[in-house]
PDB file of C-alpha atoms in Angstrom:
ATOM      1  CA  MET A 132       9.818  15.333   8.218  1.00 74.00           C
ATOM      2  CA  PHE A 133       6.621  17.286   8.211  1.00 70.00           C
ATOM      3  CA  PRO A 134       4.290  16.176  11.668  1.00 76.00           C
ATOM      4  CA  LEU A 135       1.218  17.506  12.207  1.00 72.00           C
ATOM      5  CA  THR A 136       0.899  19.856  15.261  1.00 72.00           C
ATOM      6  CA  SER A 137      -0.262  18.835  18.899  1.00 73.00           C
ATOM      7  CA  SER A 138      -3.416  20.869  18.342  1.00 73.00           C
ATOM      8  CA  GLY A 139      -4.547  19.520  15.204  1.00 73.00           C
ATOM      9  CA  TYR A 140      -4.232  21.422  11.649  1.00 75.00           C
ATOM     10  CA  ALA A 141      -3.835  24.869  12.913  1.00 77.00           C
ATOM     11  CA  GLY A 142      -2.791  26.101   9.235  1.00 78.00           C
ATOM     12  CA  THR A 143       0.971  26.859   9.875  1.00 81.00           C
ATOM     13  CA  LEU A 144       3.407  26.074   7.126  1.00 85.00           C
ATOM     14  CA  GLN A 145       4.166  22.330   8.885  1.00 81.00           C
ATOM     15  CA  ASP A 146       0.476  21.510   9.095  1.00 81.00           C
ATOM     16  CA  ILE A 147       0.088  22.065   5.381  1.00 86.00           C
ATOM     17  CA  MET A 148       2.987  20.553   4.059  1.00 87.00           C
ATOM     18  CA  HIS A 149       2.069  17.404   6.293  1.00 84.00           C
ATOM     19  CA  MET A 150      -0.970  17.489   4.612  1.00 85.00           C
ATOM     20  CA  VAL A 151       0.754  17.764   0.603  1.00 90.00           C
ATOM     21  CA  VAL A 152       3.157  15.407   1.719  1.00 89.00           C
ATOM     22  CA  THR A 153       0.547  12.409   3.004  1.00 85.00           C
ATOM     23  CA  GLY A 154      -1.844  13.163  -0.036  1.00 89.00           C
ATOM     24  CA  LEU A 155       1.462  12.738  -2.355  1.00 93.00           C
ATOM     25  CA  VAL A 156       2.104   9.456  -0.342  1.00 89.00           C
ATOM     26  CA  VAL A 157      -1.260   7.966  -0.574  1.00 88.00           C
ATOM     27  CA  LEU A 158      -1.878   9.018  -4.156  1.00 93.00           C
ATOM     28  CA  LEU A 159       0.993   7.588  -5.096  1.00 93.00           C
ATOM     29  CA  SER A 160       0.528   4.148  -2.970  1.00 91.00           C
ATOM     30  CA  ILE A 161      -2.656   3.898  -4.704  1.00 93.00           C
ATOM     31  CA  VAL A 162      -1.536   4.140  -8.264  1.00 95.00           C
ATOM     32  CA  SER A 163       1.697   1.549  -7.614  1.00 94.00           C
ATOM     33  CA  LEU A 164      -0.781  -1.048  -6.431  1.00 95.00           C
ATOM     34  CA  VAL A 165      -3.403  -0.307  -9.109  1.00 96.00           C
ATOM     35  CA  LEU A 166      -0.386  -0.964 -11.642  1.00 95.00           C
ATOM     36  CA  PHE A 167       0.626  -4.002 -10.033  1.00 94.00           C
ATOM     37  CA  ILE A 168      -2.509  -5.076  -9.940  1.00 96.00           C
ATOM     38  CA  THR A 169      -3.405  -4.788 -14.158  1.00 96.00           C
ATOM     39  CA  GLY A 170       0.027  -6.136 -14.897  1.00 93.00           C
ATOM     40  CA  GLY A 171      -0.301  -9.126 -13.054  1.00 91.00           C
ATOM     41  CA  ILE A 172      -3.542  -9.647 -14.425  1.00 92.00           C
ATOM     42  CA  ARG A 173      -2.331  -8.873 -17.963  1.00 93.00           C
ATOM     43  CA  ALA A 174       0.778 -10.671 -17.457  1.00 89.00           C
ATOM     44  CA  LYS A 175       0.012 -14.242 -16.235  1.00 84.00           C
ATOM     45  CA  GLN A 176       3.040 -15.251 -14.990  1.00 84.00           C
ATOM     46  CA  TYR A 177       3.012 -12.289 -12.511  1.00 85.00           C
ATOM     47  CA  ARG A 178      -0.104 -13.279 -11.097  1.00 89.00           C
ATOM     48  CA  LYS A 179       1.133 -13.665  -7.664  1.00 88.00           C
ATOM     49  CA  PHE A 180       2.024  -9.780  -7.200  1.00 89.00           C
ATOM     50  CA  ALA A 181      -1.344  -8.772  -8.640  1.00 93.00           C
ATOM     51  CA  ILE A 182      -3.086 -10.999  -5.956  1.00 94.00           C
ATOM     52  CA  VAL A 183      -0.851 -10.221  -3.016  1.00 94.00           C
ATOM     53  CA  ALA A 184      -1.296  -6.190  -4.310  1.00 95.00           C
ATOM     54  CA  GLY A 185      -5.343  -6.367  -4.383  1.00 96.00           C
ATOM     55  CA  ILE A 186      -4.815  -7.778  -1.089  1.00 96.00           C
ATOM     56  CA  ALA A 187      -2.860  -5.132   0.147  1.00 96.00           C
ATOM     57  CA  PHE A 188      -5.275  -2.666  -1.843  1.00 96.00           C
ATOM     58  CA  PHE A 189      -8.179  -4.094  -0.173  1.00 96.00           C
ATOM     59  CA  PHE A 190      -6.716  -3.512   3.138  1.00 94.00           C
ATOM     60  CA  MET A 191      -5.488   0.134   2.446  1.00 93.00           C
ATOM     61  CA  MET A 192      -9.388   0.962   1.447  1.00 93.00           C
ATOM     62  CA  THR A 193     -10.565  -0.994   4.708  1.00 92.00           C
ATOM     63  CA  GLY A 194      -8.143   1.374   6.726  1.00 90.00           C
ATOM     64  CA  ALA A 195      -9.252   4.141   4.835  1.00 88.00           C
ATOM     65  CA  ILE A 196     -12.879   3.408   5.079  1.00 91.00           C
ATOM     66  CA  GLY A 197     -12.472   2.273   8.619  1.00 89.00           C
ATOM     67  CA  VAL A 198     -11.018   5.414  10.020  1.00 86.00           C
ATOM     68  CA  GLY A 199     -14.206   7.329   8.715  1.00 86.00           C
ATOM     69  CA  LEU A 200     -16.729   4.826  10.202  1.00 90.00           C
ATOM     70  CA  ALA A 201     -15.326   3.849  13.507  1.00 86.00           C
ATOM     71  CA  PRO A 202     -15.489   5.682  16.615  1.00 89.00           C
ATOM     72  CA  LYS A 203     -12.306   7.747  17.436  1.00 85.00           C
ATOM     73  CA  ALA A 204     -11.121   5.295  19.741  1.00 86.00           C
ATOM     74  CA  LEU A 205     -10.425   2.587  17.139  1.00 84.00           C
ATOM     75  CA  PHE A 206      -9.047   5.536  14.814  1.00 83.00           C
ATOM     76  CA  GLY A 207      -5.265   4.362  14.969  1.00 86.00           C
ATOM     77  CA  VAL A 208      -6.356   0.452  14.103  1.00 89.00           C
ATOM     78  CA  PHE A 209      -7.920   1.862  10.789  1.00 88.00           C
ATOM     79  CA  GLU A 210      -5.016   4.198  10.066  1.00 86.00           C
ATOM     80  CA  ARG A 211      -2.561   1.081  10.892  1.00 89.00           C
ATOM     81  CA  PHE A 212      -4.079  -1.051   8.172  1.00 88.00           C
ATOM     82  CA  SER A 213      -4.328   1.819   5.368  1.00 87.00           C
ATOM     83  CA  ALA A 214      -0.412   2.387   6.322  1.00 86.00           C
ATOM     84  CA  MET A 215       0.320  -0.773   6.840  1.00 93.00           C
ATOM     85  CA  SER A 216      -0.806  -2.380   3.935  1.00 93.00           C
ATOM     86  CA  VAL A 217       1.528  -0.949   1.601  1.00 90.00           C
ATOM     87  CA  ALA A 218       4.541  -1.443   3.880  1.00 92.00           C
ATOM     88  CA  VAL A 219       4.280  -5.167   4.346  1.00 94.00           C
ATOM     89  CA  PHE A 220       3.537  -5.004   0.011  1.00 94.00           C
ATOM     90  CA  THR A 221       7.040  -3.612   0.170  1.00 93.00           C
ATOM     91  CA  MET A 222       8.466  -6.148   2.094  1.00 93.00           C
ATOM     92  CA  TYR A 223       7.207  -8.663   0.235  1.00 92.00           C
ATOM     93  CA  LEU A 224       8.736  -7.365  -3.213  1.00 90.00           C
ATOM     94  CA  GLY A 225      11.832  -7.080  -1.348  1.00 90.00           C
ATOM     95  CA  ILE A 226      11.860 -10.781  -0.507  1.00 88.00           C
ATOM     96  CA  CYS A 227      10.584 -11.871  -3.473  1.00 86.00           C
ATOM     97  CA  LEU A 228      13.565  -9.647  -5.112  1.00 85.00           C
ATOM     98  CA  MET A 229      15.975 -11.004  -3.154  1.00 86.00           C
ATOM     99  CA  ALA A 230      14.801 -14.741  -3.521  1.00 82.00           C
ATOM    100  CA  GLY A 231      15.055 -14.463  -7.669  1.00 77.00           C
ATOM    101  CA  ASP A 232      12.841 -16.222  -9.771  1.00 65.00           C
ATOM    102  CA  ARG A 233      12.138 -18.679  -7.369  1.00 66.00           C
ATOM    103  CA  TYR A 234       9.491 -16.307  -5.931  1.00 62.00           C
ATOM    104  CA  MET A 235       8.489 -14.246  -8.630  1.00 64.00           C
ATOM    105  CA  MET A 236       6.890 -16.280 -11.145  1.00 63.00           C
ATOM    106  CA  ASP A 237       4.236 -18.646 -11.096  1.00 62.00           C
ATOM    107  CA  GLU A 238       4.859 -22.574 -11.366  1.00 65.00           C
ATOM    108  CA  LYS A 239       3.870 -23.022 -14.657  1.00 65.00           C
ATOM    109  CA  PHE A 240       5.558 -20.145 -16.086  1.00 59.00           C
ATOM    110  CA  ARG A 241       9.675 -21.209 -14.663  1.00 55.00           C
TER     111      ARG A 241
END
């Protein structure tokens, strides 16, 4: 809804809203992954969710660190790591929801 203007951050309302919305999305993504990780650790039958959420969190942080450290030519690659890790985790949750209990819980808790 609020793409960054082609000149970069120019301080327009559209640029400000882009930064606000992006910040909220990143914050909520981190919080949700951390909650999945802690919930999966506490409830042993949902350990799969904790593992997959941990992998997604790792790739999200790798992307964020890579954006800052990599040369500008590789900026997009690391940005995709960060953005797509949460999208892939959401896809995993959807598959688990459609499959039912078969994939949601660990074998020994069925």
